[in-house]
Short mmCIF file of C-alpha atoms in Angstrom, two decimals:
data_model
loop_
_atom_site.label_atom_id
_atom_site.label_comp_id
_atom_site.label_asym_id
_atom_site.label_seq_id
_atom_site.Cartn_x
_atom_site.Cartn_y
_atom_site.Cartn_z
CA MET A 206 -10.12 6.40 17.71
CA LEU A 207 -9.27 4.02 20.56
CA LEU A 208 -12.54 2.18 19.99
CA ALA A 209 -11.65 1.77 16.31
CA LEU A 210 -8.14 0.57 17.21
CA ARG A 211 -8.97 -2.10 19.78
CA PRO A 212 -10.38 -4.78 17.42
CA VAL A 213 -7.46 -4.47 15.00
CA ALA A 214 -4.50 -3.79 17.31
CA SER A 215 -2.98 -7.26 16.88
CA LEU A 216 -3.26 -7.03 13.10
CA LEU A 217 -1.63 -3.60 13.06
CA PHE A 218 1.18 -4.89 15.27
CA GLY A 219 1.73 -7.82 12.93
CA ALA A 220 1.73 -5.50 9.90
CA GLY A 221 4.27 -3.24 11.63
CA LEU A 222 6.66 -6.14 12.29
CA LEU A 223 6.31 -7.32 8.71
CA VAL A 224 7.07 -3.88 7.29
CA LEU A 225 10.02 -3.45 9.68
CA GLY A 226 11.61 -6.62 8.34
CA THR A 227 10.95 -5.89 4.69
CA GLY A 228 12.12 -2.29 5.06
CA LEU A 229 15.43 -3.49 6.49
CA ILE A 230 15.96 -6.06 3.72
CA GLY A 231 14.96 -3.50 1.09
CA ILE A 232 17.84 -1.16 1.98
CA LEU A 233 20.30 -3.91 2.91
CA LEU A 234 20.31 -5.59 -0.51
CA PRO A 235 21.46 -2.62 -2.64
CA VAL A 236 24.02 -1.58 -0.01
CA ARG A 237 25.49 -5.09 0.07
CA MET A 238 25.53 -5.29 -3.71
CA GLY A 239 27.35 -1.95 -3.77
CA ILE A 240 29.95 -3.27 -1.33
CA GLU A 241 30.37 -6.37 -3.52
CA LYS A 242 30.91 -4.11 -6.59
CA VAL A 243 27.82 -5.35 -8.42
CA SER A 244 27.12 -3.03 -11.35
CA ALA A 245 24.17 -0.66 -11.18
CA ASP A 246 22.35 -2.30 -14.09
CA ILE A 247 22.54 -5.76 -12.46
CA SER A 248 21.48 -4.30 -9.11
CA GLY A 249 18.51 -2.70 -10.85
CA LEU A 250 17.49 -6.08 -12.27
CA VAL A 251 17.60 -7.64 -8.81
CA MET A 252 15.63 -4.84 -7.14
CA SER A 253 13.03 -4.52 -9.91
CA ALA A 254 12.23 -8.22 -9.48
CA TYR A 255 10.37 -7.26 -6.28
CA TYR A 256 7.81 -5.27 -8.27
CA LEU A 257 7.41 -8.06 -10.82
CA GLY A 258 6.65 -10.46 -7.98
CA PHE A 259 4.34 -7.91 -6.36
CA MET A 260 2.42 -7.55 -9.63
CA LEU A 261 2.00 -11.32 -9.92
CA GLY A 262 1.02 -11.57 -6.26
CA SER A 263 -1.64 -8.90 -6.75
CA VAL A 264 -3.14 -10.96 -9.58
CA LEU A 265 -2.74 -14.50 -8.23
CA GLY A 266 -2.48 -14.16 -4.45
CA GLN A 267 -6.17 -13.64 -3.76
CA GLY A 268 -7.07 -16.99 -5.34
CA ILE A 269 -4.58 -18.81 -3.11
CA ILE A 270 -5.93 -17.10 0.01
CA ARG A 271 -9.50 -18.08 -0.88
CA ARG A 272 -8.54 -21.72 -1.29
CA VAL A 273 -6.62 -22.21 1.96
CA GLY A 274 -8.01 -19.50 4.25
CA HIS A 275 -6.48 -16.43 5.87
CA ILE A 276 -4.52 -17.92 8.75
CA ARG A 277 -2.96 -20.66 6.68
CA ALA A 278 -2.21 -18.25 3.83
CA PHE A 279 -0.62 -15.68 6.13
CA ALA A 280 1.51 -18.34 7.83
CA ALA A 281 2.66 -19.78 4.50
CA PHE A 282 3.49 -16.45 2.85
CA ALA A 283 5.21 -15.08 5.97
CA ALA A 284 7.30 -18.24 6.19
CA LEU A 285 8.29 -17.92 2.53
CA ALA A 286 9.19 -14.25 2.94
CA THR A 287 11.31 -15.17 5.97
CA ALA A 288 13.03 -17.91 3.99
CA THR A 289 13.96 -15.51 1.20
CA SER A 290 15.80 -13.31 3.69
CA LEU A 291 17.77 -16.29 4.95
CA VAL A 292 18.64 -17.36 1.41
CA HIS A 293 20.11 -13.89 0.85
CA ALA A 294 22.26 -14.47 3.93
CA LEU A 295 23.43 -17.94 2.93
CA PHE A 296 24.25 -17.44 -0.75
CA PHE A 297 25.63 -14.43 -2.58
CA ASP A 298 24.46 -14.96 -6.15
CA VAL A 299 22.74 -12.07 -7.92
CA ALA A 300 20.55 -14.35 -10.07
CA LEU A 301 19.35 -16.20 -6.97
CA TRP A 302 18.87 -12.89 -5.17
CA GLY A 303 16.67 -11.68 -8.03
CA ILE A 304 14.50 -14.80 -7.79
CA MET A 305 14.23 -14.38 -4.03
CA ARG A 306 13.36 -10.71 -4.46
CA ALA A 307 10.53 -11.62 -6.85
CA LEU A 308 9.27 -14.24 -4.40
CA THR A 309 9.35 -11.64 -1.62
CA GLY A 310 7.24 -9.28 -3.72
CA PHE A 311 4.73 -12.04 -4.45
CA CYS A 312 4.47 -12.96 -0.76
CA LEU A 313 4.07 -9.37 0.40
CA ALA A 314 1.28 -8.66 -2.09
CA ALA A 315 -0.60 -11.65 -0.67
CA LEU A 316 0.25 -10.76 2.95
CA TYR A 317 -1.01 -7.20 2.53
CA ALA A 318 -4.23 -8.52 0.98
CA THR A 319 -4.65 -10.90 3.91
CA ILE A 320 -4.11 -8.27 6.61
CA GLU A 321 -6.16 -5.60 4.88
CA SER A 322 -9.18 -7.82 4.26
CA TRP A 323 -9.02 -8.79 7.92
CA LEU A 324 -8.86 -5.14 8.94
CA ASN A 325 -11.85 -4.58 6.71
CA VAL A 326 -14.09 -7.16 8.32
CA LYS A 327 -13.14 -6.14 11.88
CA THR A 328 -13.77 -2.44 11.31
CA SER A 329 -17.17 -0.77 11.46
CA ASN A 330 -18.23 1.48 8.61
CA GLU A 331 -17.93 4.48 10.92
CA GLY A 332 -14.35 3.59 11.88
CA ARG A 333 -12.97 2.85 8.39
CA GLY A 334 -11.27 6.21 7.95
CA GLN A 335 -9.67 6.08 11.40
CA VAL A 336 -8.34 2.56 10.91
CA LEU A 337 -6.97 3.44 7.46
CA SER A 338 -5.15 6.44 8.97
CA ILE A 339 -3.68 4.33 11.79
CA TYR A 340 -2.65 1.65 9.30
CA LEU A 341 -0.88 4.21 7.12
CA VAL A 342 0.94 5.75 10.09
CA THR A 343 2.00 2.26 11.21
CA THR A 344 3.41 1.32 7.81
CA TYR A 345 5.16 4.67 7.29
CA LEU A 346 6.85 4.57 10.70
CA ALA A 347 7.79 0.91 10.35
CA THR A 348 9.31 1.54 6.92
CA LEU A 349 11.32 4.46 8.27
CA VAL A 350 12.59 2.51 11.29
CA GLY A 351 13.35 -0.45 9.03
CA GLN A 352 15.70 1.75 6.99
CA LEU A 353 17.52 2.84 10.14
CA LEU A 354 17.85 -0.73 11.46
CA ILE A 355 20.66 -1.27 8.95
CA ASN A 356 22.87 0.41 11.56
CA ALA A 357 22.08 -2.20 14.20
CA LEU A 358 24.71 -4.75 13.13
CA GLU A 359 27.73 -5.12 10.86
CA ILE A 360 26.76 -4.65 7.23
CA GLU A 361 29.07 -7.39 5.89
CA GLY A 362 27.84 -10.16 8.19
CA LEU A 363 24.74 -12.34 8.26
CA GLY A 364 23.16 -10.64 11.27
CA LEU A 365 21.07 -8.04 9.44
CA PHE A 366 19.54 -10.64 7.14
CA CYS A 367 18.72 -12.75 10.18
CA LEU A 368 17.23 -9.72 11.95
CA GLY A 369 14.99 -9.02 8.96
CA ALA A 370 13.93 -12.66 8.86
CA LEU A 371 13.28 -12.60 12.63
CA LEU A 372 10.99 -9.58 12.38
CA MET A 373 9.03 -11.10 9.50
CA SER A 374 8.61 -14.40 11.32
CA LEU A 375 7.47 -12.61 14.50
CA SER A 376 4.69 -10.93 12.48
CA LEU A 377 3.05 -14.36 12.51
CA VAL A 378 2.49 -14.34 16.25
CA PRO A 379 -0.10 -11.54 16.70
CA VAL A 380 -1.88 -12.47 13.47
CA VAL A 381 -2.12 -16.23 13.92
CA LEU A 382 -3.17 -15.85 17.56
CA THR A 383 -5.98 -13.41 16.75
CA ARG A 384 -9.20 -14.68 18.28
CA VAL A 385 -11.56 -13.80 15.44
CA ALA A 386 -11.86 -16.16 12.50
CA GLY A 387 -10.41 -14.88 9.27
CA PRO A 388 -12.89 -13.67 6.67
CA GLU A 389 -13.23 -14.95 3.18
CA LEU A 390 -11.32 -12.66 0.85
CA ALA A 391 -13.58 -10.32 -1.05
CA ASN A 392 -13.37 -10.79 -4.80
CA VAL A 393 -11.99 -7.38 -5.76
CA LYS A 394 -12.12 -7.24 -9.54
CA ARG A 395 -10.02 -4.71 -11.42
CA LEU A 396 -11.51 -2.34 -13.92
CA GLY A 397 -9.95 -2.89 -17.33
CA LEU A 398 -7.11 -0.55 -18.23
CA ARG A 399 -8.95 0.68 -21.30
CA VAL A 400 -11.99 1.58 -19.18
CA LEU A 401 -9.79 3.29 -16.61
CA TYR A 402 -7.89 5.27 -19.22
CA LYS A 403 -11.10 6.37 -20.90
CA ALA A 404 -12.46 7.59 -17.56
CA SER A 405 -9.27 9.35 -16.46
CA PRO A 406 -6.25 9.38 -18.79
CA LEU A 407 -4.26 11.50 -16.36
CA GLY A 408 -5.08 9.24 -13.41
CA VAL A 409 -3.69 6.20 -15.25
CA VAL A 410 -0.60 7.92 -16.65
CA ALA A 411 0.27 9.59 -13.33
CA THR A 412 -0.18 6.27 -11.51
CA TRP A 413 2.17 4.57 -13.96
CA GLY A 414 4.62 7.43 -13.56
CA ALA A 415 4.44 7.16 -9.76
CA GLY A 416 5.57 3.54 -10.06
CA MET A 417 8.33 4.46 -12.52
CA LEU A 418 9.65 7.16 -10.18
CA SER A 419 9.25 5.55 -6.75
CA GLY A 420 10.37 2.12 -7.94
CA ALA A 421 13.58 3.51 -9.39
CA PHE A 422 14.43 5.75 -6.44
CA TYR A 423 13.79 3.25 -3.65
CA ALA A 424 15.48 0.42 -5.56
CA LEU A 425 18.58 2.37 -6.57
CA GLY A 426 18.85 5.39 -4.27
CA ALA A 427 21.16 3.56 -1.87
CA ILE A 428 23.54 2.82 -4.76
CA TYR A 429 23.68 6.52 -5.61
CA ALA A 430 24.28 7.39 -1.96
CA GLY A 431 27.09 4.85 -1.77
CA SER A 432 28.76 6.43 -4.81
CA LEU A 433 29.03 9.68 -2.81
CA ASN A 434 31.15 7.81 -0.24
CA LEU A 435 28.51 8.10 2.46
CA ASP A 436 28.83 5.66 5.33
CA VAL A 437 26.08 3.19 6.20
CA PHE A 438 24.42 5.48 8.75
CA GLN A 439 24.37 8.37 6.26
CA ILE A 440 22.94 6.08 3.56
CA SER A 441 20.17 5.03 5.95
CA LEU A 442 19.37 8.69 6.57
CA PHE A 443 19.43 9.39 2.84
CA MET A 444 16.87 6.64 2.28
CA GLY A 445 14.90 7.28 5.48
CA VAL A 446 14.20 11.02 5.29
CA PRO A 447 12.26 10.71 1.98
CA ILE A 448 9.83 8.41 3.79
CA PHE A 449 9.49 11.01 6.54
CA GLY A 450 8.98 13.69 3.87
CA GLY A 451 6.23 11.65 2.25
CA PHE A 452 4.52 11.14 5.59
CA VAL A 453 4.64 14.83 6.54
CA LEU A 454 3.78 16.39 3.18
CA GLN A 455 0.79 14.23 2.26
CA TRP A 456 -1.63 16.17 4.47
CA PRO A 457 -0.87 19.74 3.26
CA ILE A 458 -0.61 18.67 -0.39
CA GLY A 459 -3.83 16.71 -0.05
CA ARG A 460 -5.58 19.77 1.37
CA LEU A 461 -4.41 21.83 -1.61
CA SER A 462 -5.62 19.19 -4.07
CA ASP A 463 -9.09 19.33 -2.48
CA ARG A 464 -9.31 23.15 -2.66
CA TYR A 465 -7.89 23.75 -6.14
CA ASP A 466 -7.71 22.06 -9.51
CA ARG A 467 -6.11 18.73 -8.66
CA ARG A 468 -4.10 18.79 -11.87
CA THR A 469 -2.48 22.09 -10.90
CA VAL A 470 -1.40 20.61 -7.59
CA LEU A 471 -0.07 17.51 -9.39
CA LEU A 472 1.86 19.79 -11.72
CA GLY A 473 3.38 21.56 -8.71
CA VAL A 474 4.36 18.25 -7.11
CA LEU A 475 6.00 17.09 -10.34
CA THR A 476 7.87 20.39 -10.54
CA VAL A 477 9.25 19.78 -7.04
CA CYS A 478 10.28 16.32 -8.19
CA VAL A 479 12.07 17.73 -11.25
CA VAL A 480 13.90 20.46 -9.31
CA SER A 481 14.99 18.21 -6.44
CA SER A 482 16.17 15.53 -8.90
CA MET A 483 18.20 18.09 -10.83
CA VAL A 484 19.79 19.30 -7.59
CA LEU A 485 20.70 15.75 -6.55
CA SER A 486 22.14 15.04 -9.99
CA TYR A 487 24.27 18.19 -9.70
CA PHE A 488 25.50 17.13 -6.24
CA SER A 489 26.94 13.93 -7.71
CA PHE A 490 29.37 16.05 -9.74
CA SER A 491 30.02 18.97 -7.41
CA GLY A 492 29.86 17.19 -4.08
CA ALA A 493 27.75 18.34 -1.15
CA ALA A 494 27.59 18.14 2.61
CA LEU A 495 25.11 15.71 4.12
CA THR A 496 22.60 18.40 5.15
CA PRO A 497 21.95 19.78 1.63
CA LEU A 498 21.61 16.22 0.35
CA LEU A 499 19.01 15.40 2.99
CA VAL A 500 17.07 18.61 2.36
CA ALA A 501 16.88 17.86 -1.36
CA VAL A 502 15.91 14.24 -0.87
CA VAL A 503 13.22 14.98 1.75
CA PHE A 504 11.43 17.18 -0.79
CA LEU A 505 11.88 14.50 -3.43
CA GLY A 506 10.39 11.89 -1.09
CA GLY A 507 7.46 14.14 -0.27
CA ALA A 508 6.75 14.67 -3.96
CA LEU A 509 7.08 10.98 -4.84
CA ALA A 510 4.75 9.92 -2.02
CA THR A 511 1.94 12.23 -3.12
CA ILE A 512 1.85 11.49 -6.86
CA TYR A 513 0.04 8.16 -6.40
CA PRO A 514 -2.75 9.35 -4.04
CA ILE A 515 -3.33 12.45 -6.19
CA ALA A 516 -3.56 10.22 -9.28
CA VAL A 517 -6.05 7.92 -7.54
CA ALA A 518 -8.12 10.90 -6.39
CA GLN A 519 -8.06 12.25 -9.95
CA ALA A 520 -9.34 8.92 -11.26
CA TYR A 521 -11.98 8.70 -8.53
CA ASP A 522 -13.33 12.08 -9.67
CA TYR A 523 -14.51 10.35 -12.86
CA VAL A 524 -15.47 6.89 -11.54
CA ASP A 525 -18.75 5.89 -9.90
CA ARG A 526 -18.48 5.33 -6.15
CA ALA A 527 -19.49 1.69 -6.55
CA ASP A 528 -16.53 1.12 -8.89
CA MET A 529 -13.85 2.87 -6.85
CA VAL A 530 -12.38 -0.22 -5.16
CA SER A 531 -12.30 -2.00 -8.54
CA ALA A 532 -10.63 1.06 -10.04
CA SER A 533 -8.02 1.04 -7.29
CA GLY A 534 -7.19 -2.59 -8.17
CA GLY A 535 -6.52 -1.60 -11.77
CA LEU A 536 -4.50 1.43 -10.74
CA LEU A 537 -2.40 -0.66 -8.35
CA LEU A 538 -1.58 -3.01 -11.24
CA VAL A 539 -0.56 -0.01 -13.36
CA TRP A 540 1.66 1.22 -10.50
CA ALA A 541 3.30 -2.20 -10.16
CA ILE A 542 4.05 -2.28 -13.90
CA GLY A 543 5.70 1.12 -13.58
CA GLY A 544 7.59 -0.06 -10.49
CA THR A 545 8.93 -3.03 -12.45
CA VAL A 546 10.01 -1.05 -15.50
CA GLY A 547 11.41 1.99 -13.64
CA PRO A 548 14.41 0.35 -11.92
CA LEU A 549 15.28 -1.52 -15.12
CA VAL A 550 15.42 1.63 -17.22
CA ALA A 551 17.16 3.72 -14.56
CA SER A 552 19.77 1.04 -13.82
CA PHE A 553 20.52 0.69 -17.54
CA PHE A 554 21.47 4.36 -17.72
CA MET A 555 23.29 4.25 -14.39
CA GLY A 556 25.44 1.39 -15.66
CA ARG A 557 26.47 3.43 -18.69
CA PHE A 558 26.60 7.00 -17.41
CA GLY A 559 27.19 6.66 -13.69
CA PRO A 560 25.06 6.94 -10.53
CA SER A 561 23.95 10.51 -11.30
CA ALA A 562 21.94 9.11 -14.21
CA LEU A 563 19.35 7.97 -11.65
CA PHE A 564 18.28 11.55 -11.04
CA VAL A 565 18.53 12.47 -14.71
CA TYR A 566 16.08 9.63 -15.29
CA LEU A 567 13.79 10.91 -12.52
CA THR A 568 13.95 14.42 -14.01
CA VAL A 569 12.98 13.19 -17.48
CA VAL A 570 10.13 10.94 -16.30
CA ALA A 571 8.68 13.58 -13.95
CA GLY A 572 8.99 16.18 -16.70
CA ALA A 573 7.17 13.92 -19.17
CA ILE A 574 4.29 13.37 -16.73
CA ALA A 575 4.17 17.13 -16.10
CA ALA A 576 3.92 17.73 -19.87
CA PHE A 577 1.05 15.21 -20.11
CA THR A 578 -0.64 16.93 -17.16
CA LEU A 579 -0.49 20.25 -19.00
CA TYR A 580 -1.93 18.59 -22.09
CA ARG A 581 -4.85 17.15 -20.09
CA MET A 582 -5.49 20.55 -18.51
CA LEU A 583 -5.99 21.93 -22.03
CA ALA A 584 -8.02 18.94 -23.22
CA ARG A 585 -10.59 18.78 -20.39
CA GLN A 586 -12.22 21.36 -18.16
CA ALA A 587 -11.38 21.10 -14.48
CA ARG A 588 -14.00 19.48 -12.30
CA PRO A 589 -15.31 22.03 -9.76
CA SER A 590 -13.71 21.51 -6.36
CA ALA A 591 -17.15 20.98 -4.80
CA GLU A 592 -17.64 17.95 -7.09
CA GLN A 593 -14.21 16.41 -6.45
CA THR A 594 -13.71 13.45 -4.18
CA ASN A 595 -11.63 14.15 -1.10
CA PHE A 596 -7.92 13.40 -1.06
CA VAL A 597 -7.00 10.44 1.15
CA SER A 598 -3.44 9.41 2.01
CA MET A 599 -2.71 6.03 0.47
CA GLN A 600 0.04 3.47 0.09
CA THR A 601 0.62 0.89 -2.60
CA THR A 602 -0.17 -2.29 -0.68
CA SER A 603 -3.36 -3.89 -2.02
CA ALA A 604 -6.68 -2.78 -3.45
CA ILE A 605 -8.43 -4.16 -0.37
CA ALA A 606 -6.92 -1.40 1.76
CA ASN A 607 -8.91 1.02 -0.35
CA ALA A 608 -12.10 -0.62 0.90
CA LEU A 609 -11.27 1.12 4.19
CA ASP A 610 -11.20 4.40 2.29
CA PRO A 611 -14.22 6.48 3.40
CA ARG A 612 -14.70 7.59 -0.23
CA THR A 613 -15.63 4.04 -1.27
CA ASP A 614 -18.54 1.74 -0.56
CA PRO A 615 -17.71 -1.07 1.89
CA LEU A 616 -16.86 -4.40 0.31
CA PRO A 617 -19.67 -6.99 0.18
CA GLU A 618 -20.45 -8.93 3.33
CA PHE A 619 -17.72 -11.34 4.37
CA TYR A 620 -18.54 -14.94 5.26
CA TYR A 621 -17.03 -17.18 7.88
CA ASN A 622 -16.38 -20.88 7.82
CA ASP A 623 -18.72 -21.97 10.60
CA GLU A 624 -17.52 -25.59 10.54
CA ASP A 625 -13.89 -24.90 11.40
CA PRO A 626 -13.18 -21.20 11.93
CA GLY A 627 -9.82 -21.88 13.53
CA ASP A 628 -8.51 -23.19 10.21
CA ARG A 629 -9.30 -19.99 8.49
#
C-alpha cells in the first residue's frame, strides 16, 4: 500500500485540503442562513444550486481542462472556489449566495476530474484498488473534519469563511508543485440514459433516489438541527456523525450485497432509511436528547451513503466491463439531477409544514424507491451472486475516479505535452 501511495501522496494531500474547505463552507452556509432567519424554502434554493453547478461542471468541465491543461485548470478552478467563499463573507445576499454556490459546484466537479485523472495516470493497474480506497478514506475523513471545523471560530463573523477559503487555496500548493506533468484528460463519454435504464432500471432509479435523498439531507439537515435549538457544536455533530456512519457501514453492507441478492440488501438499506427518518421526524415534535438524535442520524447516514454504490454495482451487473466507466458517467449525471431536485422539493415542504417535513420527505422518497425495488424483484430474476460484480465503496465526485475501480478496465493511455510539460 505504501508503494501505491508514494506517487500520489501530494495529490491526496491537495484533495484533502480541498474537501476540508468545502466541507466547512457546506455546513456554514445553512447555519448562517438559519441565524439570519432565512426561510427553509429559500435556503433550499441556495443549497441546491451547488448540485446544479456540479451537474454543469460534470458536463462542461472536462472540455475546459483539455484546452488549458491540468495545472492551469486546477489553479483557475481552485482560485474561483476560493473566491466564492470570500464573496459569502463579504456580502449577505441569498441570490448572490445561490450563484456562488452554483459556481462552487461547477468548480468542484472540474477539480475532482482534474485530481482523479491525475491519480489515474500515476497509479499502476495493480495499485488502482488501493489508491481508490486511500482516496475514499481521505475524502471521508476530510469531510467529517470539515463539518467539525465550524466550531473553530465565531459563527457570526467572517473568520470561518476565510478559513474555508484558506484551506481551498492551500490545496493548490501540493498539486501545482507536483513534479510529474499533468496528463491529458481522458474523454469519458456517458452512456445515454435510455441505454442505462434499459440495462438496469433499478440502478438508474436508485441512483436518482440517492441524489434526491443525500442532496436534501446534507443541504437542509443543519436547518432541521437548528430548529431543535441545538448549539453550533451539536449541529456539527448532527451533520458529522452521518458521514462517519457512511464510512463505517459501507464495508459490511457491501459484503452483504456481494453474498446475497443485491436488491434485497438495497431494500434493507432503504428500510433503515425509512425507519430512521420517521424517528427523526417524530423527535421534532416530541423532543429528544442529543444521544438518541445522533444514534438515529448515524444509521440514516450509513443508509444514505450505501444507496449510490449499491445502485452502481447493480447497474454494473448488467453492463459490459468495457462500458463501466461510461456507465458511471451517466449514473453520476443522474445522481446530480436528483441532488438538484431533492433540496428544492424538501425545502418547499419545510417552508410550509416546518423543519420536520425534511424527514417526512426522506421517508416518502425512500419508501418509493423501496416499492420500485420490490417491483423489479418481481419483474426480473436475481443474478446469481457468483455472476455479480463486486461491491466497491464509491463517492460522487467524478466518473474518472471510477477508472481506479478494479472492476473497470483502465482508461486509454494518457498523453503528455512533450514541448512544455510544466504548463500542463
